[in-house]
PDB file of C-alpha atoms in Angstrom:
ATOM      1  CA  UNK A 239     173.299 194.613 202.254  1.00  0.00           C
ATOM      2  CA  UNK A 240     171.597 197.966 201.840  1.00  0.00           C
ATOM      3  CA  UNK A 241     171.534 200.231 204.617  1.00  0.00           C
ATOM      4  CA  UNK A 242     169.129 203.193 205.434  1.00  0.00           C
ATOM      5  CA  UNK A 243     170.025 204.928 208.150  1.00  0.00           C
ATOM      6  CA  UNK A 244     167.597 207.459 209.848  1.00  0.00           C
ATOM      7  CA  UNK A 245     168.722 209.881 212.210  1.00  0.00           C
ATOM      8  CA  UNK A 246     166.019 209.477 215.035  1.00  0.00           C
ATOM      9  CA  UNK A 247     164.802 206.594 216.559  1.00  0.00           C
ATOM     10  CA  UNK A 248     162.442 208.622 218.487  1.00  0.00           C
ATOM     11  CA  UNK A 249     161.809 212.100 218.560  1.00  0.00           C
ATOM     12  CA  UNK A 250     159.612 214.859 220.146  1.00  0.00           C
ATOM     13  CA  UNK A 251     159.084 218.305 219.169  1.00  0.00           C
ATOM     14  CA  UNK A 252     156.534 221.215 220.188  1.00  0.00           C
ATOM     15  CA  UNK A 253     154.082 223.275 217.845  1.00  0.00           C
ATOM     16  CA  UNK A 254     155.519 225.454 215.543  1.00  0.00           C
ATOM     17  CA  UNK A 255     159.209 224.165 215.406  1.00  0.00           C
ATOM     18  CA  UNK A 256     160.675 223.425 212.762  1.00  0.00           C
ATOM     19  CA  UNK A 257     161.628 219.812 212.683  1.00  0.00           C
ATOM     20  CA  UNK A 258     164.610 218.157 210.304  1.00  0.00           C
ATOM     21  CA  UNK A 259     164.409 214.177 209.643  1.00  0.00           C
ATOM     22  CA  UNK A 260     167.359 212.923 208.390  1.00  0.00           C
ATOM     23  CA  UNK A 261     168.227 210.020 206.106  1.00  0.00           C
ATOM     24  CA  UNK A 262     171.421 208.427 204.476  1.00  0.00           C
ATOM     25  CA  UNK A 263     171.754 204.877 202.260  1.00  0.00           C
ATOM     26  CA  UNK A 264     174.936 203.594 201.419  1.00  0.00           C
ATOM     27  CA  UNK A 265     174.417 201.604 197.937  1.00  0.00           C
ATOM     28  CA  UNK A 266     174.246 204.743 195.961  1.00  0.00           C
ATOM     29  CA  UNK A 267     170.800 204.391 194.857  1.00  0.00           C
ATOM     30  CA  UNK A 268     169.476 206.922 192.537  1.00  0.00           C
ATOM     31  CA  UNK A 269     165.375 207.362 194.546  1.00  0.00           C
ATOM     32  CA  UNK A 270     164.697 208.023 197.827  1.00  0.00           C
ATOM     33  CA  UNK A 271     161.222 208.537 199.587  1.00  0.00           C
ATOM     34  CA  UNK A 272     159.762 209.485 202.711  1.00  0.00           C
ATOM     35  CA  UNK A 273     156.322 207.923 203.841  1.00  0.00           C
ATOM     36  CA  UNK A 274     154.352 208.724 206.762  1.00  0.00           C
ATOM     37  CA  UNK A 275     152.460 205.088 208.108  1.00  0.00           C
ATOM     38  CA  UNK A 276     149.457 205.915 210.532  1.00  0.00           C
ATOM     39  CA  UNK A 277     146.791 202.747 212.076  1.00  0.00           C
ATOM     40  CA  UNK A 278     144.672 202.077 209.584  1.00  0.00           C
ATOM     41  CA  UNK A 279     146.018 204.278 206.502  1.00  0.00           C
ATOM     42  CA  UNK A 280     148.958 202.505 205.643  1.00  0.00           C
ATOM     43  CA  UNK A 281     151.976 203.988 204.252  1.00  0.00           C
ATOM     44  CA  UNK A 282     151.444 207.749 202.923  1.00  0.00           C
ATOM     45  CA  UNK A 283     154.014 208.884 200.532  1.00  0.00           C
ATOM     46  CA  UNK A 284     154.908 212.654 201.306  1.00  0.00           C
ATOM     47  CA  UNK A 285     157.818 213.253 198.372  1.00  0.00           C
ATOM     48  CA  UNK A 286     160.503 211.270 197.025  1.00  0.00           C
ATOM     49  CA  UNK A 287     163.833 212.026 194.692  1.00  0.00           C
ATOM     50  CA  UNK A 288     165.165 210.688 191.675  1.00  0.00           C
ATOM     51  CA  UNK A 289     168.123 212.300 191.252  1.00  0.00           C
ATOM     52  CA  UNK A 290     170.298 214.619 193.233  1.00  0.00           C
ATOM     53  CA  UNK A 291     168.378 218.038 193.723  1.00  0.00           C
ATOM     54  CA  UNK A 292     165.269 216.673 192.268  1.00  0.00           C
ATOM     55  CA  UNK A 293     162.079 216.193 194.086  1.00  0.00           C
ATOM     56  CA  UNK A 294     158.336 215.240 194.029  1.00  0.00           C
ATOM     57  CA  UNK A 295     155.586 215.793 195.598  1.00  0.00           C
ATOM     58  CA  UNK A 296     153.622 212.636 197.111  1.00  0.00           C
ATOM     59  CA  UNK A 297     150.202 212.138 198.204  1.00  0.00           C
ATOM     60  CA  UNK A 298     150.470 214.834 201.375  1.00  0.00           C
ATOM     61  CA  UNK A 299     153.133 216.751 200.794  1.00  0.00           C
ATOM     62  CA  UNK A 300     151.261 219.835 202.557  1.00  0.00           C
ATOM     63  CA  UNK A 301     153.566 220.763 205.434  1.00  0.00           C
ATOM     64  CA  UNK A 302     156.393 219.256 204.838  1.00  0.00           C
ATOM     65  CA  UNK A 303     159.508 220.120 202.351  1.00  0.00           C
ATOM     66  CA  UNK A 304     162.250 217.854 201.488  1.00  0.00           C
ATOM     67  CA  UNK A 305     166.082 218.665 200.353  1.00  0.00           C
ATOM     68  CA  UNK A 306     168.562 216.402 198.640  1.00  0.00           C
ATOM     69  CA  UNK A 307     172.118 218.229 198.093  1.00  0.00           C
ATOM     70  CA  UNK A 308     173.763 214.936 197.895  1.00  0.00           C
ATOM     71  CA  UNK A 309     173.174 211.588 196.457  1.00  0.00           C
ATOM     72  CA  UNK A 310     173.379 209.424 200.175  1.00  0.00           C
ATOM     73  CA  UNK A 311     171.162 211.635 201.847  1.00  0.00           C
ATOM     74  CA  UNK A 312     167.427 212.986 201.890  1.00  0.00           C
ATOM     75  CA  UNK A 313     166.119 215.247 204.150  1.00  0.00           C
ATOM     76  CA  UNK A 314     162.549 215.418 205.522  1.00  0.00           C
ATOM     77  CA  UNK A 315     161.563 219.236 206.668  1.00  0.00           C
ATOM     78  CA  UNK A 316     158.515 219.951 209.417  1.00  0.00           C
ATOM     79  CA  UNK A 317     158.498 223.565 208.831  1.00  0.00           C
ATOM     80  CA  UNK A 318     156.277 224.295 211.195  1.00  0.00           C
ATOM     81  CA  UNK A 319     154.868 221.045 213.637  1.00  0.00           C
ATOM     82  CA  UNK A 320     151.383 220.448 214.050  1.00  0.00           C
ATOM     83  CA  UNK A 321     149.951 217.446 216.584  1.00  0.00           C
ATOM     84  CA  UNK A 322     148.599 216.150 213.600  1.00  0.00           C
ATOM     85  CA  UNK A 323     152.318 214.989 212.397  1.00  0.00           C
ATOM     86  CA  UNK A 324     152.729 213.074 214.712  1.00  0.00           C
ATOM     87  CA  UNK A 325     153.070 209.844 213.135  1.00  0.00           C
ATOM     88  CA  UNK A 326     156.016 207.131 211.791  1.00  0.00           C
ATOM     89  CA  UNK A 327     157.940 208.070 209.177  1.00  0.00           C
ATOM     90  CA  UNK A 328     159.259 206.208 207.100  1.00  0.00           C
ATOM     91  CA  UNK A 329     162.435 206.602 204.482  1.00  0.00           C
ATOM     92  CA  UNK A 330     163.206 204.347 201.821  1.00  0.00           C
ATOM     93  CA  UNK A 331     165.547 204.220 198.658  1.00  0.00           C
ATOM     94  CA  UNK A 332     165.599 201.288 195.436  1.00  0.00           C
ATOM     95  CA  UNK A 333     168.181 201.565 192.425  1.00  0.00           C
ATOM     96  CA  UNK A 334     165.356 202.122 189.894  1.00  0.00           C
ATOM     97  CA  UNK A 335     162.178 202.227 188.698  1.00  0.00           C
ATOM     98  CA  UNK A 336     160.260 198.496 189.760  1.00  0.00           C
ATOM     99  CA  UNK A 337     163.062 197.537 192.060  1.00  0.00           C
ATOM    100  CA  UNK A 338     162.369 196.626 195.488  1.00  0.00           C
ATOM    101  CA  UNK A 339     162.450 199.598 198.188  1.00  0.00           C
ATOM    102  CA  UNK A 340     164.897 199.346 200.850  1.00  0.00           C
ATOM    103  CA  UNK A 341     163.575 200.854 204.209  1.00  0.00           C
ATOM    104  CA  UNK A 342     164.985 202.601 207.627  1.00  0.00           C
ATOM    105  CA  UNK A 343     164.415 201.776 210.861  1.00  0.00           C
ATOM    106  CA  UNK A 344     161.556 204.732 211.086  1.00  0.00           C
ATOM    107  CA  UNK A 345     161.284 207.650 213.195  1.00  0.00           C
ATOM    108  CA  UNK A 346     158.554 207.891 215.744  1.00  0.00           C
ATOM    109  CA  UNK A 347     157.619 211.507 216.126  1.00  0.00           C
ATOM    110  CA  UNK A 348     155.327 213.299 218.586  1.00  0.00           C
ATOM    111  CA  UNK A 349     154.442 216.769 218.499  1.00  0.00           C
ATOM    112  CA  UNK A 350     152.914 218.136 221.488  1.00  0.00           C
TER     113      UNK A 350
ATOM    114  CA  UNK B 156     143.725 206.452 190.302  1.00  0.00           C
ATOM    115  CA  UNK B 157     146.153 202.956 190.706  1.00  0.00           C
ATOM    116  CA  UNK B 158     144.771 200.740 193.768  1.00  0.00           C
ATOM    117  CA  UNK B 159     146.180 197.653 195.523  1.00  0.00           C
ATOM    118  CA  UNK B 160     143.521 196.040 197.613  1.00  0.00           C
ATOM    119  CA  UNK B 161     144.331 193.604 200.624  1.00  0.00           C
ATOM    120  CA  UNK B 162     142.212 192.062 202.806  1.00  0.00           C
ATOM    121  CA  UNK B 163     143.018 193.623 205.937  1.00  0.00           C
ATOM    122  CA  UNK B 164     142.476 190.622 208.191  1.00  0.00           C
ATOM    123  CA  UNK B 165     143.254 189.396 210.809  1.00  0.00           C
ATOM    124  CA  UNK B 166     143.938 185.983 208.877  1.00  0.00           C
ATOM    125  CA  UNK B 167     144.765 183.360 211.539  1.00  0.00           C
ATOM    126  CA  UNK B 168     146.032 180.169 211.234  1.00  0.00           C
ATOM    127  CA  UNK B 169     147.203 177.309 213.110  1.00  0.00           C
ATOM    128  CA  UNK B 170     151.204 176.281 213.557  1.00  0.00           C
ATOM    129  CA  UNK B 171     152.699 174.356 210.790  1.00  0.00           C
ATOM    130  CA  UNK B 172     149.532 175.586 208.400  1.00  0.00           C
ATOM    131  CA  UNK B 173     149.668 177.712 204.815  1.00  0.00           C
ATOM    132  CA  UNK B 174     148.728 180.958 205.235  1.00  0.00           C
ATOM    133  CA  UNK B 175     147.681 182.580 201.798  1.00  0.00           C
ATOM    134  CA  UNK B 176     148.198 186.091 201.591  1.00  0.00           C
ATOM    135  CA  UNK B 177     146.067 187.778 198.711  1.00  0.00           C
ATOM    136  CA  UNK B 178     146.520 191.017 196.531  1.00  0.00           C
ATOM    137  CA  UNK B 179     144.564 192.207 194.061  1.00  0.00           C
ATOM    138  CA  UNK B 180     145.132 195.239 192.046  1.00  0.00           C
ATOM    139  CA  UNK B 181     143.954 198.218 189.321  1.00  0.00           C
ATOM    140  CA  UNK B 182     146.424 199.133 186.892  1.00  0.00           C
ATOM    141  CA  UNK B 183     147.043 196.556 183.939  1.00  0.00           C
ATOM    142  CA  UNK B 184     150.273 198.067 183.333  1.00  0.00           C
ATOM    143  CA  UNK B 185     152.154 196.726 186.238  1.00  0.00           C
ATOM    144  CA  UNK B 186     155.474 195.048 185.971  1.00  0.00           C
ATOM    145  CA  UNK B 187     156.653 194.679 189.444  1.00  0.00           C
ATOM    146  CA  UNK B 188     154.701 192.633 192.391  1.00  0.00           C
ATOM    147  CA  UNK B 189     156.645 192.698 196.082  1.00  0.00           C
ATOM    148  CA  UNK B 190     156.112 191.311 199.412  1.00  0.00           C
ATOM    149  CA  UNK B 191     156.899 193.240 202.451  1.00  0.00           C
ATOM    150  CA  UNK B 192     156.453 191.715 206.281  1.00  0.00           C
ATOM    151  CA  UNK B 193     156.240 194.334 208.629  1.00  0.00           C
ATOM    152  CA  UNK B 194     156.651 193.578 212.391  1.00  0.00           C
ATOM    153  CA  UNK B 195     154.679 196.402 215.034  1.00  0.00           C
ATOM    154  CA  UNK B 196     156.565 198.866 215.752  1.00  0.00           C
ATOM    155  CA  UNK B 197     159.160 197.964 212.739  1.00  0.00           C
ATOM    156  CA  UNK B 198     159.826 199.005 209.475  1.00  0.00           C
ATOM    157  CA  UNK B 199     158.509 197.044 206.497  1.00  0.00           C
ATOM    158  CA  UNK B 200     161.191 194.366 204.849  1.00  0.00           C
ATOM    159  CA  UNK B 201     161.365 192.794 201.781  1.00  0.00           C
ATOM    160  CA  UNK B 202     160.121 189.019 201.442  1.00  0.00           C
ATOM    161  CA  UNK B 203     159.928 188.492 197.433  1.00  0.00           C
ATOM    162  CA  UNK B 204     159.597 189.929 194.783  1.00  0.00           C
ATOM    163  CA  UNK B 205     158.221 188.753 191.452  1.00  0.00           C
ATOM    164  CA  UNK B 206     157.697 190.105 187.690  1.00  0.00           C
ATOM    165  CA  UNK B 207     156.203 186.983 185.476  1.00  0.00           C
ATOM    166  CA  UNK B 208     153.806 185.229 185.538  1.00  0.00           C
ATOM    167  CA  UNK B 209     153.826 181.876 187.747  1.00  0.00           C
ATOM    168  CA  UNK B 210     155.422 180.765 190.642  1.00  0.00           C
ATOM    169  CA  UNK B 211     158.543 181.993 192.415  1.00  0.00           C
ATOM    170  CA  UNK B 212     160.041 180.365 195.507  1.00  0.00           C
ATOM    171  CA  UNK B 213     162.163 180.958 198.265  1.00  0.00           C
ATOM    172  CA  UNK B 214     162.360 178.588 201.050  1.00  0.00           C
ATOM    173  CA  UNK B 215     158.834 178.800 202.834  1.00  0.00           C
ATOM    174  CA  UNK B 216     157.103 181.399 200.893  1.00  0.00           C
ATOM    175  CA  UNK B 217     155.888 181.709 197.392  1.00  0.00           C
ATOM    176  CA  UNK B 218     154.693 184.356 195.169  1.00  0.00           C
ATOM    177  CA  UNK B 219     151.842 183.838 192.447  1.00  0.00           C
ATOM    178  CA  UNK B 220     151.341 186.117 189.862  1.00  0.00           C
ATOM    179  CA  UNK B 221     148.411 186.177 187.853  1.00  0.00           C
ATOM    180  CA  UNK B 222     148.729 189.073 185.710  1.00  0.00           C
ATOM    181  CA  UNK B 223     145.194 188.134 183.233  1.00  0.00           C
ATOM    182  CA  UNK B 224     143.374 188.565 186.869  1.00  0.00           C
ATOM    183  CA  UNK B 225     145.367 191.165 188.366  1.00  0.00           C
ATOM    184  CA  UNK B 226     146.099 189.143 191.238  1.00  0.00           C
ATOM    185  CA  UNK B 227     149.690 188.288 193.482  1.00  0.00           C
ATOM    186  CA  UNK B 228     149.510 186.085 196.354  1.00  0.00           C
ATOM    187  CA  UNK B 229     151.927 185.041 199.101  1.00  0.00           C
ATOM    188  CA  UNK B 230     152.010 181.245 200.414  1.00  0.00           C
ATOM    189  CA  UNK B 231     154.160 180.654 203.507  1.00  0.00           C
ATOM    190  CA  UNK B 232     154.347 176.865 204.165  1.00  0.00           C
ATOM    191  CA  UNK B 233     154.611 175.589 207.362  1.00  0.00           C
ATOM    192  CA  UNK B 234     153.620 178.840 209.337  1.00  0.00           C
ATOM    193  CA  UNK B 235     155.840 179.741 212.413  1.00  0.00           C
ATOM    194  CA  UNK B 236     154.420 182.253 215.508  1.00  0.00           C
ATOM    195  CA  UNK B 237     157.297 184.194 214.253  1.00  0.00           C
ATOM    196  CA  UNK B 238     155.577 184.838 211.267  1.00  0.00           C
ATOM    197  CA  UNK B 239     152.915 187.070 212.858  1.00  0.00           C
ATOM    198  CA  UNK B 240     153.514 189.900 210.764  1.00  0.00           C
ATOM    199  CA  UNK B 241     151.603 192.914 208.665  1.00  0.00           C
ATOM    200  CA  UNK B 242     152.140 191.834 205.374  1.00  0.00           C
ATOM    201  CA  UNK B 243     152.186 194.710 202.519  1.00  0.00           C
ATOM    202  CA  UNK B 244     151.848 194.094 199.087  1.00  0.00           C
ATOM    203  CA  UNK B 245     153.389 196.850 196.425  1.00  0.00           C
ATOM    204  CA  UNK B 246     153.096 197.173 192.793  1.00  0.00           C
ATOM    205  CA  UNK B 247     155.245 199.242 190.470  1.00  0.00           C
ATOM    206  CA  UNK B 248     154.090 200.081 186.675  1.00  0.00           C
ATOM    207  CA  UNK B 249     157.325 201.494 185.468  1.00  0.00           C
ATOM    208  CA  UNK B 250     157.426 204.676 187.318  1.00  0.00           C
ATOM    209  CA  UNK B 251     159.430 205.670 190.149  1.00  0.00           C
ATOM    210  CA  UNK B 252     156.746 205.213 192.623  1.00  0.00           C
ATOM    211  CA  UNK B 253     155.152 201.882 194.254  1.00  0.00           C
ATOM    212  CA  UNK B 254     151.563 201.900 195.268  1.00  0.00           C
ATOM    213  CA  UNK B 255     151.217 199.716 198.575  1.00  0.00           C
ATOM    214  CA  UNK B 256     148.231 197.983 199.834  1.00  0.00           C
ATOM    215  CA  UNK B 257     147.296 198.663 203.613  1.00  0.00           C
ATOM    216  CA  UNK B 258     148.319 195.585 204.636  1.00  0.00           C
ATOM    217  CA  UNK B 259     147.193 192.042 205.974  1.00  0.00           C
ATOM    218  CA  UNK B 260     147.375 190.837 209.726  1.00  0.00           C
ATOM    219  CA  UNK B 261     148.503 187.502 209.704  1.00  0.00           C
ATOM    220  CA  UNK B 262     148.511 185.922 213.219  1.00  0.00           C
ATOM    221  CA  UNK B 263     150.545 182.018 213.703  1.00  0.00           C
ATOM    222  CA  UNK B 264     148.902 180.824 216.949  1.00  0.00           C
ATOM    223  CA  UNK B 265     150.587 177.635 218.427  1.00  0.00           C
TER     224      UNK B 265
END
């Protein structure tokens, strides 16, 4: 079975940090994403990576910044939390293009 | 602009009914239908997936694909309580990137 791992089950921060979200799959898939899934909006795509130092920007990536030095792992970066991140995020990976995404467990962040 | 619409319910139904879980959506390119279920508080996980036309079935649930109409549904037979769920639908068109649907309530009530 795949397995996402995210680093944080829960999480709270303060304005202005900076804020690292970590995430790691073991099944060597080649794309990973990171949503963000508020009431009533669904799931939000902020980037995602194909490919080992690649990235793309999502629907909102304003805010955030994302870093993938390795295949396993993708990195979600808060450079400077606002309350309106706080939210559920979401990381996923799939093996290709129109395979099924995998998901984590989520992080529930609150900035205050 | 690619668009998956789902009714956003609640859709309730009795014990031991067939909930019908509909998804319609924009782009005639797509290639790749899936079903999440997403428990509050939870992450969304993968019920089915489907890519031709027809029927697909695994154990209690079944995917339609109708690809003329732009439309994938989700059956569940025999609903359980435990089946309460947010249900997402997601479309792929050969890129990288799904397009979800916001998701239908579906509440099982004894």
């Amino acid at each position: 079975d795949v397995k996402v791992t995210q680093s944080s089950r829960y999480l709270v921060k303060r304005t202005g940090e900076k804020v690292f979200l970590e995430c790691v799959q073991d099944m060597d898939h080649e794309n990973m994403f990171w949503y963000r899934q508020d009431p009533g909006l669904g799931l939000r795509l902020i980037y995602f990576s194909y490919d080992v130092k690649m990235k793309e920007k999502g629907d909102i990536p304003e805010g955030y910044s994302v870093s993938r030095e390795k295949k396993e792992r993708f990195s979600l970066i808060l450079e400077s939390a606002s309350t309106n991140q706080t939210s559920m995020y979401l990381c996923a990976s799939s093996s290709g293009a129109d395979q099924p995404q995998h998901f984590g467990d989520g992080t529930r962040l609150s900035i205050l | 602009q690619k668009e998956v619409e789902q009714n956003s319910g609640p859709l309730s139904v009795p014990e031991g009914a067939i909930a019908s879980l509909n998804c319609t959506y924009s782009d005639r390119g797509s290639q790749s239908f899936f079903w999440y279920r997403q428990y509050s508080g939870k992450s969304p996980e993968l019920i089915m997936f489907i890519y031709s036309n027809g029927d697909k079935e695994d154990g209690r649930f079944t995917a339609q694909l109708n690809k003329a109409s732009q439309y994938v549904s989700l059956l569940i037979r025999d609903s359980q309580p435990s089946d309460s769920a947010t249900y997402l639908c997601a479309v792929t068109g050969g890129s990288y990137i799904p397009t979800f649907g916001r998701g239908t309530s579906l509440i099982v009530h004894p």
